[in-house]
Amino acid sequence: MLFEEALIAIGRDHADENLSLGRVARSIATSRRQLQRVLREHDTSFRAEVQSARMAHAADLLGRERLPVSSVARAVGYRQAAQFSKAFRRH
């Protein structure tokens, strides 16, 4: 249940470039340590889940909306289009 709540919170707030483990933990009423433990139990990490949510949203925007890369980058929490492009290719 905590894992699912964390994924919902990450999915909801993934576009915030200042999203943090602590903020997500507070939003679901748990500690940072407990959230890290739960994510690790599911063989993932906070960073991996944020990246996954951002890339899924970006793929949708690029495919369906046909927005410019710079707009998509900002929409999913990246300040710079080049940084986003590199991350998107890696993903």
XYZ file of N, CA and C in Angstrom:
273
model
N 0.819 -1.189 0.000
C 0.000 0.000 0.000
C 0.869 1.262 0.000
N 1.882 1.297 0.820
C 2.767 2.455 0.859
C 3.471 2.640 -0.484
N 3.848 1.529 -1.098
C 4.505 1.586 -2.398
C 3.578 2.221 -3.438
N 2.338 1.780 -3.467
C 1.376 2.322 -4.424
C 1.122 3.809 -4.170
N 1.024 4.191 -2.894
C 0.831 5.596 -2.554
C 2.014 6.436 -3.036
N 3.210 5.893 -2.875
C 4.409 6.603 -3.328
C 4.390 6.776 -4.839
N 4.017 5.739 -5.567
C 3.957 5.837 -7.026
C 2.912 6.855 -7.476
N 1.809 6.914 -6.776
C 0.781 7.901 -7.106
C 1.314 9.309 -6.867
N 1.967 9.512 -5.731
C 2.517 10.835 -5.411
C 3.595 11.234 -6.410
N 4.438 10.294 -6.778
C 5.490 10.577 -7.758
C 4.856 10.896 -9.106
N 3.886 10.115 -9.511
C 3.198 10.367 -10.783
C 2.513 11.713 -10.818
N 1.951 12.097 -9.702
C 1.245 13.376 -9.613
C 2.205 14.563 -9.668
N 3.364 14.428 -9.030
C 4.284 15.560 -8.870
C 5.571 15.452 -9.683
N 5.663 14.497 -10.592
C 6.915 14.246 -11.309
C 7.437 15.456 -12.082
N 6.574 16.356 -12.481
C 7.003 17.505 -13.289
C 7.674 18.598 -12.458
N 7.601 18.487 -11.147
C 8.235 19.472 -10.270
C 9.735 19.198 -10.228
N 10.515 20.133 -10.742
C 11.968 19.920 -10.779
C 12.586 19.844 -9.388
N 11.852 20.270 -8.365
C 12.339 20.214 -6.978
C 11.749 19.048 -6.196
N 11.146 18.098 -6.878
C 10.574 16.934 -6.212
C 11.673 16.196 -5.458
N 11.382 15.821 -4.229
C 12.383 15.128 -3.419
C 11.765 13.942 -2.698
N 12.623 13.057 -2.277
C 12.201 11.894 -1.508
C 11.477 12.345 -0.241
N 12.030 13.339 0.433
C 11.428 13.841 1.660
C 10.038 14.404 1.446
N 9.864 15.131 0.361
C 8.557 15.707 0.065
C 7.514 14.632 -0.215
N 7.913 13.633 -0.977
C 6.989 12.531 -1.262
C 6.674 11.784 0.031
N 7.678 11.527 0.839
C 7.460 10.834 2.109
C 6.467 11.603 2.984
N 6.654 12.908 3.096
C 5.721 13.721 3.890
C 4.310 13.677 3.316
N 4.202 13.701 1.989
C 2.875 13.724 1.372
C 2.105 12.422 1.591
N 2.816 11.343 1.854
C 2.132 10.072 2.118
C 2.272 9.653 3.582
N 2.685 10.600 4.424
C 2.745 10.410 5.877
C 3.648 9.262 6.312
N 4.862 9.286 5.792
C 5.851 8.303 6.216
C 7.203 8.998 6.312
N 8.205 8.259 6.735
C 9.548 8.825 6.829
C 10.328 8.548 5.545
N 11.360 9.343 5.354
C 12.238 9.115 4.199
C 12.799 7.703 4.232
N 13.263 7.315 5.404
C 13.873 5.993 5.570
C 12.893 4.872 5.217
N 11.663 4.980 5.703
C 10.656 3.952 5.407
C 10.344 3.912 3.910
N 10.244 5.069 3.292
C 9.972 5.114 1.860
C 11.113 4.475 1.076
N 12.344 4.785 1.456
C 13.487 4.156 0.788
C 13.446 2.639 0.951
N 13.106 2.188 2.136
C 13.034 0.751 2.412
C 11.975 0.080 1.537
N 10.806 0.698 1.443
C 9.716 0.133 0.638
C 10.106 0.086 -0.841
N 10.702 1.139 -1.328
C 11.139 1.155 -2.731
C 12.186 0.069 -2.981
N 13.118 -0.063 -2.062
C 14.159 -1.082 -2.209
C 13.544 -2.486 -2.204
N 12.518 -2.704 -1.377
C 11.832 -4.002 -1.347
C 11.199 -4.341 -2.692
N 10.890 -3.318 -3.477
C 10.314 -3.519 -4.810
C 11.381 -3.371 -5.906
N 12.643 -3.498 -5.495
C 13.784 -3.442 -6.422
C 13.806 -2.179 -7.267
N 13.531 -1.054 -6.639
C 13.575 0.213 -7.336
C 14.074 1.290 -6.383
N 14.128 2.504 -6.887
C 14.568 3.634 -6.072
C 13.704 4.842 -6.394
N 13.791 5.850 -5.549
C 13.046 7.075 -5.781
C 13.435 7.670 -7.132
N 14.713 7.767 -7.366
C 15.207 8.350 -8.612
C 14.691 7.590 -9.837
N 14.719 6.266 -9.767
C 14.252 5.445 -10.897
C 12.761 5.653 -11.149
N 11.982 5.761 -10.091
C 10.534 5.945 -10.257
C 10.196 7.328 -10.796
N 10.917 8.356 -10.345
C 10.698 9.699 -10.882
C 11.053 9.714 -12.369
N 12.193 9.132 -12.692
C 12.644 9.083 -14.084
C 11.626 8.341 -14.954
N 11.119 7.241 -14.453
C 10.142 6.454 -15.202
C 8.860 7.255 -15.447
N 8.376 7.940 -14.421
C 7.163 8.752 -14.566
C 7.392 9.881 -15.560
N 8.550 10.527 -15.466
C 8.854 11.628 -16.381
C 8.957 11.142 -17.825
N 9.620 10.028 -18.035
C 9.809 9.536 -19.398
C 8.502 9.032 -20.000
N 7.642 8.432 -19.204
C 6.339 7.989 -19.712
C 5.502 9.194 -20.142
N 5.504 10.229 -19.324
C 4.756 11.437 -19.665
C 5.369 12.101 -20.900
N 6.682 12.147 -20.967
C 7.364 12.754 -22.114
C 7.046 12.006 -23.403
N 7.074 10.686 -23.357
C 6.760 9.897 -24.554
C 5.343 10.183 -25.029
N 4.439 10.320 -24.088
C 3.056 10.642 -24.430
C 2.967 12.025 -25.080
N 3.625 13.000 -24.487
C 3.587 14.357 -25.035
C 4.238 14.432 -26.416
N 5.349 13.747 -26.580
C 6.047 13.769 -27.869
C 5.236 13.069 -28.950
N 4.574 11.987 -28.581
C 3.818 11.223 -29.567
C 2.442 11.772 -29.853
N 1.731 12.121 -28.819
C 0.337 12.527 -28.970
C 0.191 14.023 -29.215
N 0.923 14.803 -28.478
C 0.754 16.249 -28.549
C 1.637 16.916 -29.602
N 2.711 16.236 -29.971
C 3.658 16.782 -30.954
C 4.187 18.155 -30.544
N 4.542 18.251 -29.275
C 5.104 19.491 -28.744
C 6.590 19.568 -29.037
N 7.164 20.762 -29.074
C 8.611 20.888 -29.225
C 9.326 20.263 -28.018
N 10.508 19.767 -28.259
C 11.277 19.105 -27.206
C 11.470 20.017 -25.996
N 11.726 21.294 -26.232
C 11.934 22.211 -25.100
C 10.683 22.324 -24.240
N 9.518 22.301 -24.839
C 8.259 22.360 -24.080
C 8.039 21.075 -23.294
N 8.337 19.957 -23.918
C 8.196 18.666 -23.237
C 9.166 18.604 -22.060
N 10.392 19.054 -22.272
C 11.391 19.038 -21.196
C 10.873 19.792 -19.978
N 10.365 20.982 -20.189
C 9.825 21.778 -19.073
C 8.607 21.100 -18.452
N 7.779 20.495 -19.265
C 6.549 19.867 -18.774
C 6.822 18.667 -17.869
N 7.988 18.048 -18.033
C 8.302 16.873 -17.215
C 9.396 17.133 -16.184
N 9.722 18.403 -15.949
C 10.602 18.730 -14.835
C 12.054 18.983 -15.145
N 12.392 19.165 -16.410
C 13.777 19.469 -16.779
C 13.904 20.946 -17.104
N 14.996 21.541 -16.666
C 15.246 22.955 -16.958
C 15.792 23.143 -18.360
N 16.576 22.185 -18.823
C 17.243 22.319 -20.111
C 16.835 21.186 -21.054
N 16.535 21.559 -22.287
C 16.119 20.575 -23.285
C 17.230 19.564 -23.566
N 18.478 20.010 -23.574
C 19.591 19.097 -23.858
C 19.708 18.027 -22.770
N 19.532 18.427 -21.532
C 19.579 17.471 -20.415
C 18.445 16.454 -20.552
N 17.258 16.946 -20.887
C 16.115 16.062 -21.095
C 16.372 15.102 -22.254
N 16.855 15.628 -23.386
C 17.092 14.789 -24.568
C 18.044 13.652 -24.259
N 19.097 13.963 -23.528
C 20.079 12.940 -23.154
C 19.429 11.876 -22.266
N 18.656 12.313 -21.282
C 17.978 11.380 -20.384
C 16.944 10.531 -21.129
N 16.227 11.156 -22.063
C 15.204 10.451 -22.823
C 15.839 9.377 -23.709
N 16.927 9.701 -24.363
C 17.621 8.703 -25.195
C 18.122 7.549 -24.346
N 18.677 7.862 -23.172
C 19.185 6.818 -22.284
C 18.051 5.905 -21.816
N 16.921 6.493 -21.555
C 15.783 5.723 -21.038
C 15.258 4.781 -22.119
